[in-house]
Amino acid sequence: QVLLVESGGALVQPGGSLRLSCTASGSTLDRYIIGWFRQAPGKQREGVSCISSYDDRSYYKDSVKGRFTISRDNSRNAAYLQMNSLKPEDTAVYYCAARYGIVTPAASMYKYWGQGTQVTVSA
């Protein structure tokens, strides 16, 4: 069992940056794939980025490539999502999730979820 807690969400202007954090307890994260997902009102939850447990192999949704960077610090039992050049369409609740196995953006494949953190991009 691993408990995940996200933080770092905020209201930010277009073009701004945020760094989301995902901290874990109950288990170490070093053997888990970590994924970041988001869900906007009225839309399905979508995979934004995910990272391998051992070789930093990663996936990015096309619309965030070049703007978002996923990372992890197993020594701190944490993962991060650095978001730059934010756009209004990035507005959503962002979740981190963990699973064993391969890197995948499919939300249904993740077993452990945090409670989410709100990111609002607006002038």
Backbone atoms as SQL, in Angstrom:
CREATE TABLE atoms (id INTEGER PRIMARY KEY, chain TEXT, resi INTEGER, resn TEXT, atom TEXT, x REAL, y REAL, z REAL);
INSERT INTO atoms VALUES
  (1, 'A', 1, 'GLN', 'N', 0.842, -1.188, 0.000),
  (2, 'A', 1, 'GLN', 'CA', 0.000, 0.000, 0.000),
  (3, 'A', 1, 'GLN', 'C', 0.881, 1.243, 0.000),
  (4, 'A', 2, 'VAL', 'N', 0.612, 2.156, -0.903),
  (5, 'A', 2, 'VAL', 'CA', 1.351, 3.412, -0.934),
  (6, 'A', 2, 'VAL', 'C', 0.345, 4.547, -0.951),
  (7, 'A', 3, 'LEU', 'N', 0.564, 5.545, -0.123),
  (8, 'A', 3, 'LEU', 'CA', -0.283, 6.727, -0.052),
  (9, 'A', 3, 'LEU', 'C', 0.425, 7.878, -0.756),
  (10, 'A', 4, 'LEU', 'N', -0.285, 8.543, -1.634),
  (11, 'A', 4, 'LEU', 'CA', 0.294, 9.619, -2.426),
  (12, 'A', 4, 'LEU', 'C', -0.399, 10.939, -2.100),
  (13, 'A', 5, 'VAL', 'N', 0.395, 11.983, -1.995),
  (14, 'A', 5, 'VAL', 'CA', -0.151, 13.304, -1.725),
  (15, 'A', 5, 'VAL', 'C', 0.471, 14.299, -2.704),
  (16, 'A', 6, 'GLU', 'N', -0.385, 14.988, -3.462),
  (17, 'A', 6, 'GLU', 'CA', 0.086, 16.007, -4.390),
  (18, 'A', 6, 'GLU', 'C', 0.067, 17.374, -3.727),
  (19, 'A', 7, 'SER', 'N', 0.923, 18.236, -4.200),
  (20, 'A', 7, 'SER', 'CA', 0.932, 19.624, -3.753),
  (21, 'A', 7, 'SER', 'C', 1.517, 20.488, -4.862),
  (22, 'A', 8, 'GLY', 'N', 1.318, 21.794, -4.727),
  (23, 'A', 8, 'GLY', 'CA', 1.913, 22.733, -5.666),
  (24, 'A', 8, 'GLY', 'C', 0.944, 23.362, -6.640),
  (25, 'A', 9, 'GLY', 'N', -0.297, 22.910, -6.644),
  (26, 'A', 9, 'GLY', 'CA', -1.261, 23.523, -7.531),
  (27, 'A', 9, 'GLY', 'C', -1.580, 24.945, -7.092),
  (28, 'A', 10, 'ALA', 'N', -1.945, 25.776, -8.065),
  (29, 'A', 10, 'ALA', 'CA', -2.222, 27.184, -7.772),
  (30, 'A', 10, 'ALA', 'C', -2.890, 27.847, -8.972),
  (31, 'A', 11, 'LEU', 'N', -3.257, 29.091, -8.783),
  (32, 'A', 11, 'LEU', 'CA', -3.718, 29.945, -9.876),
  (33, 'A', 11, 'LEU', 'C', -2.491, 30.637, -10.461),
  (34, 'A', 12, 'VAL', 'N', -2.307, 30.544, -11.761),
  (35, 'A', 12, 'VAL', 'CA', -1.141, 31.133, -12.405),
  (36, 'A', 12, 'VAL', 'C', -1.579, 31.760, -13.726),
  (37, 'A', 13, 'GLN', 'N', -0.887, 32.795, -14.119),
  (38, 'A', 13, 'GLN', 'CA', -1.208, 33.454, -15.389),
  (39, 'A', 13, 'GLN', 'C', -0.669, 32.649, -16.575),
  (40, 'A', 14, 'PRO', 'N', -1.302, 32.796, -17.734),
  (41, 'A', 14, 'PRO', 'CA', -0.748, 32.140, -18.936),
  (42, 'A', 14, 'PRO', 'C', 0.714, 32.506, -19.136),
  (43, 'A', 15, 'GLY', 'N', 1.499, 31.495, -19.500),
  (44, 'A', 15, 'GLY', 'CA', 2.933, 31.689, -19.647),
  (45, 'A', 15, 'GLY', 'C', 3.726, 31.433, -18.384),
  (46, 'A', 16, 'GLY', 'N', 3.038, 31.277, -17.279),
  (47, 'A', 16, 'GLY', 'CA', 3.704, 31.050, -16.008),
  (48, 'A', 16, 'GLY', 'C', 4.135, 29.612, -15.813),
  (49, 'A', 17, 'SER', 'N', 4.708, 29.355, -14.641),
  (50, 'A', 17, 'SER', 'CA', 5.245, 28.028, -14.321),
  (51, 'A', 17, 'SER', 'C', 4.744, 27.570, -12.958),
  (52, 'A', 18, 'LEU', 'N', 4.659, 26.271, -12.821),
  (53, 'A', 18, 'LEU', 'CA', 4.358, 25.646, -11.541),
  (54, 'A', 18, 'LEU', 'C', 5.149, 24.348, -11.444),
  (55, 'A', 19, 'ARG', 'N', 5.443, 23.957, -10.219),
  (56, 'A', 19, 'ARG', 'CA', 6.072, 22.663, -9.974),
  (57, 'A', 19, 'ARG', 'C', 5.181, 21.878, -9.034),
  (58, 'A', 20, 'LEU', 'N', 4.642, 20.796, -9.534),
  (59, 'A', 20, 'LEU', 'CA', 3.827, 19.916, -8.712),
  (60, 'A', 20, 'LEU', 'C', 4.712, 18.865, -8.065),
  (61, 'A', 21, 'SER', 'N', 4.381, 18.535, -6.832),
  (62, 'A', 21, 'SER', 'CA', 5.106, 17.502, -6.108),
  (63, 'A', 21, 'SER', 'C', 4.153, 16.379, -5.742),
  (64, 'A', 22, 'CYS', 'N', 4.691, 15.183, -5.699),
  (65, 'A', 22, 'CYS', 'CA', 3.947, 13.994, -5.282),
  (66, 'A', 22, 'CYS', 'C', 4.815, 13.274, -4.268),
  (67, 'A', 23, 'THR', 'N', 4.364, 13.253, -3.024),
  (68, 'A', 23, 'THR', 'CA', 5.136, 12.579, -1.991),
  (69, 'A', 23, 'THR', 'C', 4.417, 11.314, -1.558),
  (70, 'A', 24, 'ALA', 'N', 5.193, 10.316, -1.193),
  (71, 'A', 24, 'ALA', 'CA', 4.641, 9.012, -0.881),
  (72, 'A', 24, 'ALA', 'C', 4.930, 8.619, 0.553),
  (73, 'A', 25, 'SER', 'N', 4.030, 7.823, 1.098),
  (74, 'A', 25, 'SER', 'CA', 4.245, 7.212, 2.401),
  (75, 'A', 25, 'SER', 'C', 3.660, 5.810, 2.369),
  (76, 'A', 26, 'GLY', 'N', 4.083, 5.006, 3.309),
  (77, 'A', 26, 'GLY', 'CA', 3.584, 3.645, 3.383),
  (78, 'A', 26, 'GLY', 'C', 4.413, 2.656, 2.596),
  (79, 'A', 27, 'SER', 'N', 5.175, 3.172, 1.635),
  (80, 'A', 27, 'SER', 'CA', 6.033, 2.316, 0.825),
  (81, 'A', 27, 'SER', 'C', 7.013, 3.208, 0.082),
  (82, 'A', 28, 'THR', 'N', 8.107, 2.628, -0.336),
  (83, 'A', 28, 'THR', 'CA', 9.055, 3.402, -1.133),
  (84, 'A', 28, 'THR', 'C', 8.597, 3.412, -2.590),
  (85, 'A', 29, 'LEU', 'N', 8.895, 4.501, -3.264),
  (86, 'A', 29, 'LEU', 'CA', 8.456, 4.674, -4.645),
  (87, 'A', 29, 'LEU', 'C', 9.408, 4.068, -5.672),
  (88, 'A', 30, 'ASP', 'N', 10.553, 3.613, -5.239),
  (89, 'A', 30, 'ASP', 'CA', 11.599, 3.297, -6.202),
  (90, 'A', 30, 'ASP', 'C', 11.239, 2.160, -7.159),
  (91, 'A', 31, 'ARG', 'N', 10.258, 1.336, -6.804),
  (92, 'A', 31, 'ARG', 'CA', 9.886, 0.253, -7.717),
  (93, 'A', 31, 'ARG', 'C', 8.609, 0.539, -8.509),
  (94, 'A', 32, 'TYR', 'N', 8.074, 1.733, -8.331),
  (95, 'A', 32, 'TYR', 'CA', 6.820, 2.066, -8.992),
  (96, 'A', 32, 'TYR', 'C', 7.038, 2.962, -10.208),
  (97, 'A', 33, 'ILE', 'N', 6.213, 2.733, -11.215),
  (98, 'A', 33, 'ILE', 'CA', 6.041, 3.710, -12.275),
  (99, 'A', 33, 'ILE', 'C', 5.206, 4.851, -11.696),
  (100, 'A', 34, 'ILE', 'N', 5.597, 6.087, -11.958),
  (101, 'A', 34, 'ILE', 'CA', 4.842, 7.248, -11.494),
  (102, 'A', 34, 'ILE', 'C', 4.213, 7.944, -12.695),
  (103, 'A', 35, 'GLY', 'N', 2.945, 8.230, -12.576),
  (104, 'A', 35, 'GLY', 'CA', 2.248, 8.949, -13.636),
  (105, 'A', 35, 'GLY', 'C', 1.598, 10.211, -13.104),
  (106, 'A', 36, 'TRP', 'N', 1.543, 11.212, -13.946),
  (107, 'A', 36, 'TRP', 'CA', 0.779, 12.429, -13.668),
  (108, 'A', 36, 'TRP', 'C', -0.408, 12.457, -14.636),
  (109, 'A', 37, 'PHE', 'N', -1.566, 12.703, -14.089),
  (110, 'A', 37, 'PHE', 'CA', -2.798, 12.747, -14.856),
  (111, 'A', 37, 'PHE', 'C', -3.518, 14.058, -14.548),
  (112, 'A', 38, 'ARG', 'N', -4.454, 14.413, -15.399),
  (113, 'A', 38, 'ARG', 'CA', -5.265, 15.595, -15.120),
  (114, 'A', 38, 'ARG', 'C', -6.690, 15.362, -15.588),
  (115, 'A', 39, 'GLN', 'N', -7.569, 16.077, -14.933),
  (116, 'A', 39, 'GLN', 'CA', -8.984, 15.987, -15.303),
  (117, 'A', 39, 'GLN', 'C', -9.596, 17.367, -15.217),
  (118, 'A', 40, 'ALA', 'N', -10.061, 17.843, -16.352),
  (119, 'A', 40, 'ALA', 'CA', -10.755, 19.120, -16.421),
  (120, 'A', 40, 'ALA', 'C', -12.255, 18.873, -16.271),
  (121, 'A', 41, 'PRO', 'N', -13.008, 19.872, -15.841),
  (122, 'A', 41, 'PRO', 'CA', -14.454, 19.702, -15.677),
  (123, 'A', 41, 'PRO', 'C', -15.110, 19.208, -16.960),
  (124, 'A', 42, 'GLY', 'N', -15.908, 18.150, -16.839),
  (125, 'A', 42, 'GLY', 'CA', -16.621, 17.617, -17.977),
  (126, 'A', 42, 'GLY', 'C', -15.800, 16.778, -18.925),
  (127, 'A', 43, 'LYS', 'N', -14.541, 16.541, -18.568),
  (128, 'A', 43, 'LYS', 'CA', -13.671, 15.758, -19.449),
  (129, 'A', 43, 'LYS', 'C', -13.149, 14.516, -18.732),
  (130, 'A', 44, 'GLN', 'N', -12.689, 13.573, -19.521),
  (131, 'A', 44, 'GLN', 'CA', -12.109, 12.372, -18.950),
  (132, 'A', 44, 'GLN', 'C', -10.711, 12.651, -18.402),
  (133, 'A', 45, 'ARG', 'N', -10.329, 11.852, -17.441),
  (134, 'A', 45, 'ARG', 'CA', -8.973, 11.947, -16.917),
  (135, 'A', 45, 'ARG', 'C', -8.001, 11.506, -18.013),
  (136, 'A', 46, 'GLU', 'N', -6.911, 12.253, -18.172),
  (137, 'A', 46, 'GLU', 'CA', -5.948, 11.944, -19.226),
  (138, 'A', 46, 'GLU', 'C', -4.537, 11.878, -18.672),
  (139, 'A', 47, 'GLY', 'N', -3.752, 11.033, -19.293),
  (140, 'A', 47, 'GLY', 'CA', -2.358, 10.900, -18.892),
  (141, 'A', 47, 'GLY', 'C', -1.533, 12.053, -19.428),
  (142, 'A', 48, 'VAL', 'N', -0.820, 12.713, -18.571),
  (143, 'A', 48, 'VAL', 'CA', 0.020, 13.852, -18.942),
  (144, 'A', 48, 'VAL', 'C', 1.471, 13.415, -19.132),
  (145, 'A', 49, 'SER', 'N', 1.967, 12.670, -18.168),
  (146, 'A', 49, 'SER', 'CA', 3.362, 12.235, -18.224),
  (147, 'A', 49, 'SER', 'C', 3.551, 11.090, -17.248),
  (148, 'A', 50, 'CYS', 'N', 4.508, 10.226, -17.545),
  (149, 'A', 50, 'CYS', 'CA', 4.847, 9.168, -16.611),
  (150, 'A', 50, 'CYS', 'C', 6.318, 8.810, -16.775),
  (151, 'A', 51, 'ILE', 'N', 6.859, 8.191, -15.725),
  (152, 'A', 51, 'ILE', 'CA', 8.289, 7.932, -15.690),
  (153, 'A', 51, 'ILE', 'C', 8.565, 6.558, -15.123),
  (154, 'A', 52, 'SER', 'N', 9.554, 5.925, -15.705),
  (155, 'A', 52, 'SER', 'CA', 9.945, 4.589, -15.282),
  (156, 'A', 52, 'SER', 'C', 10.510, 4.606, -13.868),
  (157, 'A', 53, 'SER', 'N', 10.546, 3.431, -13.285),
  (158, 'A', 53, 'SER', 'CA', 11.052, 3.310, -11.924),
  (159, 'A', 53, 'SER', 'C', 12.564, 3.240, -11.863),
  (160, 'A', 54, 'TYR', 'N', 13.228, 2.894, -12.970),
  (161, 'A', 54, 'TYR', 'CA', 14.656, 2.610, -12.845),
  (162, 'A', 54, 'TYR', 'C', 15.545, 3.281, -13.876),
  (163, 'A', 55, 'ASP', 'N', 14.997, 3.687, -15.046),
  (164, 'A', 55, 'ASP', 'CA', 15.891, 4.241, -16.061),
  (165, 'A', 55, 'ASP', 'C', 15.438, 5.602, -16.571),
  (166, 'A', 56, 'ASP', 'N', 14.495, 6.226, -15.866),
  (167, 'A', 56, 'ASP', 'CA', 13.990, 7.557, -16.232),
  (168, 'A', 56, 'ASP', 'C', 13.359, 7.606, -17.616),
  (169, 'A', 57, 'ARG', 'N', 13.035, 6.426, -18.185),
  (170, 'A', 57, 'ARG', 'CA', 12.263, 6.415, -19.428),
  (171, 'A', 57, 'ARG', 'C', 10.941, 7.105, -19.140),
  (172, 'A', 58, 'SER', 'N', 10.505, 7.961, -20.066),
  (173, 'A', 58, 'SER', 'CA', 9.323, 8.767, -19.771),
  (174, 'A', 58, 'SER', 'C', 8.409, 8.884, -20.974),
  (175, 'A', 59, 'TYR', 'N', 7.197, 9.296, -20.690),
  (176, 'A', 59, 'TYR', 'CA', 6.172, 9.546, -21.702),
  (177, 'A', 59, 'TYR', 'C', 5.611, 10.931, -21.454),
  (178, 'A', 60, 'TYR', 'N', 5.284, 11.629, -22.530),
  (179, 'A', 60, 'TYR', 'CA', 4.606, 12.921, -22.423),
  (180, 'A', 60, 'TYR', 'C', 3.462, 12.972, -23.425),
  (181, 'A', 61, 'LYS', 'N', 2.357, 13.482, -22.968),
  (182, 'A', 61, 'LYS', 'CA', 1.267, 13.793, -23.879),
  (183, 'A', 61, 'LYS', 'C', 1.764, 14.841, -24.877),
  (184, 'A', 62, 'ASP', 'N', 1.333, 14.711, -26.129),
  (185, 'A', 62, 'ASP', 'CA', 1.853, 15.599, -27.173),
  (186, 'A', 62, 'ASP', 'C', 1.702, 17.075, -26.821),
  (187, 'A', 63, 'SER', 'N', 0.578, 17.432, -26.234),
  (188, 'A', 63, 'SER', 'CA', 0.303, 18.850, -25.997),
  (189, 'A', 63, 'SER', 'C', 1.184, 19.458, -24.905),
  (190, 'A', 64, 'VAL', 'N', 1.922, 18.632, -24.158),
  (191, 'A', 64, 'VAL', 'CA', 2.773, 19.183, -23.099),
  (192, 'A', 64, 'VAL', 'C', 4.255, 18.994, -23.391),
  (193, 'A', 65, 'LYS', 'N', 4.574, 18.312, -24.474),
  (194, 'A', 65, 'LYS', 'CA', 5.983, 18.085, -24.814),
  (195, 'A', 65, 'LYS', 'C', 6.704, 19.416, -24.989),
  (196, 'A', 66, 'GLY', 'N', 7.882, 19.498, -24.401),
  (197, 'A', 66, 'GLY', 'CA', 8.664, 20.716, -24.470),
  (198, 'A', 66, 'GLY', 'C', 8.294, 21.745, -23.419),
  (199, 'A', 67, 'ARG', 'N', 7.180, 21.543, -22.727),
  (200, 'A', 67, 'ARG', 'CA', 6.747, 22.481, -21.680),
  (201, 'A', 67, 'ARG', 'C', 6.797, 21.843, -20.290),
  (202, 'A', 68, 'PHE', 'N', 6.466, 20.569, -20.193),
  (203, 'A', 68, 'PHE', 'CA', 6.420, 19.870, -18.910),
  (204, 'A', 68, 'PHE', 'C', 7.610, 18.927, -18.806),
  (205, 'A', 69, 'THR', 'N', 8.096, 18.751, -17.595),
  (206, 'A', 69, 'THR', 'CA', 9.173, 17.802, -17.330),
  (207, 'A', 69, 'THR', 'C', 8.835, 17.003, -16.080),
  (208, 'A', 70, 'ILE', 'N', 8.864, 15.699, -16.228),
  (209, 'A', 70, 'ILE', 'CA', 8.635, 14.813, -15.087),
  (210, 'A', 70, 'ILE', 'C', 9.977, 14.382, -14.514),
  (211, 'A', 71, 'SER', 'N', 10.027, 14.235, -13.219),
  (212, 'A', 71, 'SER', 'CA', 11.249, 13.752, -12.576),
  (213, 'A', 71, 'SER', 'C', 10.874, 13.033, -11.294),
  (214, 'A', 72, 'ARG', 'N', 11.837, 12.338, -10.743),
  (215, 'A', 72, 'ARG', 'CA', 11.613, 11.650, -9.495),
  (216, 'A', 72, 'ARG', 'C', 12.872, 11.701, -8.657),
  (217, 'A', 73, 'ASP', 'N', 12.696, 11.648, -7.357),
  (218, 'A', 73, 'ASP', 'CA', 13.811, 11.592, -6.421),
  (219, 'A', 73, 'ASP', 'C', 13.490, 10.469, -5.445),
  (220, 'A', 74, 'ASN', 'N', 14.005, 9.300, -5.746),
  (221, 'A', 74, 'ASN', 'CA', 13.668, 8.147, -4.912),
  (222, 'A', 74, 'ASN', 'C', 14.195, 8.307, -3.487),
  (223, 'A', 75, 'SER', 'N', 15.258, 9.067, -3.323),
  (224, 'A', 75, 'SER', 'CA', 15.807, 9.274, -1.977),
  (225, 'A', 75, 'SER', 'C', 14.853, 10.083, -1.104),
  (226, 'A', 76, 'ARG', 'N', 14.021, 10.890, -1.752),
  (227, 'A', 76, 'ARG', 'CA', 13.026, 11.690, -1.038),
  (228, 'A', 76, 'ARG', 'C', 11.629, 11.067, -1.131),
  (229, 'A', 77, 'ASN', 'N', 11.551, 9.919, -1.818),
  (230, 'A', 77, 'ASN', 'CA', 10.251, 9.256, -2.003),
  (231, 'A', 77, 'ASN', 'C', 9.248, 10.210, -2.645),
  (232, 'A', 78, 'ALA', 'N', 9.694, 10.879, -3.711),
  (233, 'A', 78, 'ALA', 'CA', 8.871, 11.913, -4.316),
  (234, 'A', 78, 'ALA', 'C', 9.038, 11.929, -5.827),
  (235, 'A', 79, 'ALA', 'N', 8.047, 12.510, -6.479),
  (236, 'A', 79, 'ALA', 'CA', 8.095, 12.750, -7.915),
  (237, 'A', 79, 'ALA', 'C', 7.589, 14.165, -8.163),
  (238, 'A', 80, 'TYR', 'N', 7.953, 14.696, -9.335),
  (239, 'A', 80, 'TYR', 'CA', 7.644, 16.090, -9.610),
  (240, 'A', 80, 'TYR', 'C', 7.176, 16.251, -11.046),
  (241, 'A', 81, 'LEU', 'N', 6.420, 17.307, -11.263),
  (242, 'A', 81, 'LEU', 'CA', 6.043, 17.697, -12.613),
  (243, 'A', 81, 'LEU', 'C', 6.287, 19.196, -12.730),
  (244, 'A', 82, 'GLN', 'N', 7.339, 19.552, -13.450),
  (245, 'A', 82, 'GLN', 'CA', 7.633, 20.955, -13.710),
  (246, 'A', 82, 'GLN', 'C', 6.845, 21.378, -14.939),
  (247, 'A', 83, 'MET', 'N', 6.036, 22.399, -14.780),
  (248, 'A', 83, 'MET', 'CA', 5.164, 22.855, -15.858),
  (249, 'A', 83, 'MET', 'C', 5.521, 24.294, -16.213),
  (250, 'A', 84, 'ASN', 'N', 5.983, 24.496, -17.414),
  (251, 'A', 84, 'ASN', 'CA', 6.344, 25.824, -17.904),
  (252, 'A', 84, 'ASN', 'C', 5.425, 26.238, -19.054),
  (253, 'A', 85, 'SER', 'N', 5.448, 27.517, -19.358),
  (254, 'A', 85, 'SER', 'CA', 4.638, 28.044, -20.464),
  (255, 'A', 85, 'SER', 'C', 3.204, 27.567, -20.384),
  (256, 'A', 86, 'LEU', 'N', 2.636, 27.686, -19.220),
  (257, 'A', 86, 'LEU', 'CA', 1.288, 27.174, -18.992),
  (258, 'A', 86, 'LEU', 'C', 0.261, 27.910, -19.830),
  (259, 'A', 87, 'LYS', 'N', -0.750, 27.146, -20.238),
  (260, 'A', 87, 'LYS', 'CA', -1.829, 27.657, -21.082),
  (261, 'A', 87, 'LYS', 'C', -3.167, 27.450, -20.370),
  (262, 'A', 88, 'PRO', 'N', -4.164, 28.234, -20.724),
  (263, 'A', 88, 'PRO', 'CA', -5.473, 28.042, -20.090),
  (264, 'A', 88, 'PRO', 'C', -5.994, 26.614, -20.231),
  (265, 'A', 89, 'GLU', 'N', -5.668, 25.960, -21.319),
  (266, 'A', 89, 'GLU', 'CA', -6.140, 24.583, -21.514),
  (267, 'A', 89, 'GLU', 'C', -5.429, 23.574, -20.617),
  (268, 'A', 90, 'ASP', 'N', -4.429, 24.002, -19.882),
  (269, 'A', 90, 'ASP', 'CA', -3.792, 23.136, -18.880),
  (270, 'A', 90, 'ASP', 'C', -4.574, 23.127, -17.567),
  (271, 'A', 91, 'THR', 'N', -5.590, 23.965, -17.465),
  (272, 'A', 91, 'THR', 'CA', -6.389, 24.036, -16.246),
  (273, 'A', 91, 'THR', 'C', -7.081, 22.706, -15.974),
  (274, 'A', 92, 'ALA', 'N', -6.862, 22.170, -14.790),
  (275, 'A', 92, 'ALA', 'CA', -7.422, 20.862, -14.422),
  (276, 'A', 92, 'ALA', 'C', -7.007, 20.532, -12.995),
  (277, 'A', 93, 'VAL', 'N', -7.612, 19.478, -12.466),
  (278, 'A', 93, 'VAL', 'CA', -7.088, 18.867, -11.255),
  (279, 'A', 93, 'VAL', 'C', -6.019, 17.865, -11.695),
  (280, 'A', 94, 'TYR', 'N', -4.852, 17.978, -11.091),
  (281, 'A', 94, 'TYR', 'CA', -3.734, 17.105, -11.437),
  (282, 'A', 94, 'TYR', 'C', -3.549, 16.054, -10.348),
  (283, 'A', 95, 'TYR', 'N', -3.396, 14.825, -10.807),
  (284, 'A', 95, 'TYR', 'CA', -3.227, 13.690, -9.902),
  (285, 'A', 95, 'TYR', 'C', -1.909, 12.979, -10.182),
  (286, 'A', 96, 'CYS', 'N', -1.283, 12.480, -9.136),
  (287, 'A', 96, 'CYS', 'CA', -0.204, 11.533, -9.357),
  (288, 'A', 96, 'CYS', 'C', -0.707, 10.143, -9.017),
  (289, 'A', 97, 'ALA', 'N', -0.097, 9.164, -9.646),
  (290, 'A', 97, 'ALA', 'CA', -0.515, 7.780, -9.473),
  (291, 'A', 97, 'ALA', 'C', 0.699, 6.878, -9.597),
  (292, 'A', 98, 'ALA', 'N', 0.575, 5.671, -9.068),
  (293, 'A', 98, 'ALA', 'CA', 1.689, 4.733, -9.078),
  (294, 'A', 98, 'ALA', 'C', 1.213, 3.350, -9.465),
  (295, 'A', 99, 'ARG', 'N', 2.104, 2.630, -10.133),
  (296, 'A', 99, 'ARG', 'CA', 1.813, 1.260, -10.516),
  (297, 'A', 99, 'ARG', 'C', 3.117, 0.498, -10.683),
  (298, 'A', 100, 'TYR', 'N', 3.034, -0.806, -10.634),
  (299, 'A', 100, 'TYR', 'CA', 4.154, -1.654, -11.033),
  (300, 'A', 100, 'TYR', 'C', 4.050, -1.889, -12.524),
  (301, 'A', 101, 'GLY', 'N', 5.181, -2.201, -13.143),
  (302, 'A', 101, 'GLY', 'CA', 5.136, -2.644, -14.523),
  (303, 'A', 101, 'GLY', 'C', 5.754, -1.656, -15.477),
  (304, 'A', 102, 'ILE', 'N', 5.114, -1.432, -16.592),
  (305, 'A', 102, 'ILE', 'CA', 5.680, -0.612, -17.648),
  (306, 'A', 102, 'ILE', 'C', 5.084, 0.792, -17.628),
  (307, 'A', 103, 'VAL', 'N', 5.789, 1.682, -18.279),
  (308, 'A', 103, 'VAL', 'CA', 5.305, 3.053, -18.421),
  (309, 'A', 103, 'VAL', 'C', 4.097, 3.060, -19.345),
  (310, 'A', 104, 'THR', 'N', 3.008, 3.621, -18.882),
  (311, 'A', 104, 'THR', 'CA', 1.801, 3.725, -19.688),
  (312, 'A', 104, 'THR', 'C', 1.004, 4.937, -19.252),
  (313, 'A', 105, 'PRO', 'N', 0.378, 5.644, -20.207),
  (314, 'A', 105, 'PRO', 'CA', -0.463, 6.784, -19.844),
  (315, 'A', 105, 'PRO', 'C', -1.915, 6.400, -19.558),
  (316, 'A', 106, 'ALA', 'N', -2.199, 5.113, -19.532),
  (317, 'A', 106, 'ALA', 'CA', -3.574, 4.662, -19.308),
  (318, 'A', 106, 'ALA', 'C', -3.919, 4.715, -17.826),
  (319, 'A', 107, 'ALA', 'N', -4.848, 5.584, -17.476),
  (320, 'A', 107, 'ALA', 'CA', -5.198, 5.774, -16.071),
  (321, 'A', 107, 'ALA', 'C', -5.709, 4.490, -15.424),
  (322, 'A', 108, 'SER', 'N', -6.401, 3.670, -16.178),
  (323, 'A', 108, 'SER', 'CA', -6.983, 2.447, -15.624),
  (324, 'A', 108, 'SER', 'C', -5.928, 1.453, -15.165),
  (325, 'A', 109, 'MET', 'N', -4.689, 1.646, -15.596),
  (326, 'A', 109, 'MET', 'CA', -3.615, 0.718, -15.239),
  (327, 'A', 109, 'MET', 'C', -2.931, 1.070, -13.930),
  (328, 'A', 110, 'TYR', 'N', -3.308, 2.196, -13.320),
  (329, 'A', 110, 'TYR', 'CA', -2.658, 2.654, -12.094),
  (330, 'A', 110, 'TYR', 'C', -3.492, 2.288, -10.884),
  (331, 'A', 111, 'LYS', 'N', -2.804, 1.777, -9.878),
  (332, 'A', 111, 'LYS', 'CA', -3.501, 1.252, -8.698),
  (333, 'A', 111, 'LYS', 'C', -3.638, 2.280, -7.593),
  (334, 'A', 112, 'TYR', 'N', -2.600, 3.085, -7.405),
  (335, 'A', 112, 'TYR', 'CA', -2.578, 4.019, -6.277),
  (336, 'A', 112, 'TYR', 'C', -2.684, 5.444, -6.793),
  (337, 'A', 113, 'TRP', 'N', -3.530, 6.224, -6.128),
  (338, 'A', 113, 'TRP', 'CA', -3.815, 7.588, -6.556),
  (339, 'A', 113, 'TRP', 'C', -3.768, 8.563, -5.393),
  (340, 'A', 114, 'GLY', 'N', -3.324, 9.774, -5.686),
  (341, 'A', 114, 'GLY', 'CA', -3.437, 10.859, -4.737),
  (342, 'A', 114, 'GLY', 'C', -4.791, 11.516, -4.857),
  (343, 'A', 115, 'GLN', 'N', -4.991, 12.555, -4.054),
  (344, 'A', 115, 'GLN', 'CA', -6.291, 13.211, -3.995),
  (345, 'A', 115, 'GLN', 'C', -6.425, 14.345, -5.007),
  (346, 'A', 116, 'GLY', 'N', -5.324, 14.750, -5.598),
  (347, 'A', 116, 'GLY', 'CA', -5.342, 15.776, -6.627),
  (348, 'A', 116, 'GLY', 'C', -5.016, 17.161, -6.115),
  (349, 'A', 117, 'THR', 'N', -4.521, 17.987, -7.022),
  (350, 'A', 117, 'THR', 'CA', -4.237, 19.379, -6.712),
  (351, 'A', 117, 'THR', 'C', -4.697, 20.230, -7.898),
  (352, 'A', 118, 'GLN', 'N', -5.348, 21.354, -7.590),
  (353, 'A', 118, 'GLN', 'CA', -5.959, 22.179, -8.642),
  (354, 'A', 118, 'GLN', 'C', -4.919, 23.097, -9.269),
  (355, 'A', 119, 'VAL', 'N', -4.882, 23.074, -10.594),
  (356, 'A', 119, 'VAL', 'CA', -4.073, 24.021, -11.361),
  (357, 'A', 119, 'VAL', 'C', -5.025, 24.843, -12.224),
  (358, 'A', 120, 'THR', 'N', -4.985, 26.150, -12.055),
  (359, 'A', 120, 'THR', 'CA', -5.822, 27.045, -12.832),
  (360, 'A', 120, 'THR', 'C', -4.932, 28.045, -13.547),
  (361, 'A', 121, 'VAL', 'N', -5.056, 28.086, -14.867),
  (362, 'A', 121, 'VAL', 'CA', -4.267, 29.016, -15.672),
  (363, 'A', 121, 'VAL', 'C', -5.231, 30.048, -16.254),
  (364, 'A', 122, 'SER', 'N', -5.104, 31.257, -15.758),
  (365, 'A', 122, 'SER', 'CA', -6.045, 32.294, -16.153),
  (366, 'A', 122, 'SER', 'C', -5.434, 33.659, -15.924),
  (367, 'A', 123, 'ALA', 'N', -5.799, 34.588, -16.807),
  (368, 'A', 123, 'ALA', 'CA', -5.346, 35.973, -16.630),
  (369, 'A', 123, 'ALA', 'C', -6.250, 36.696, -15.636);
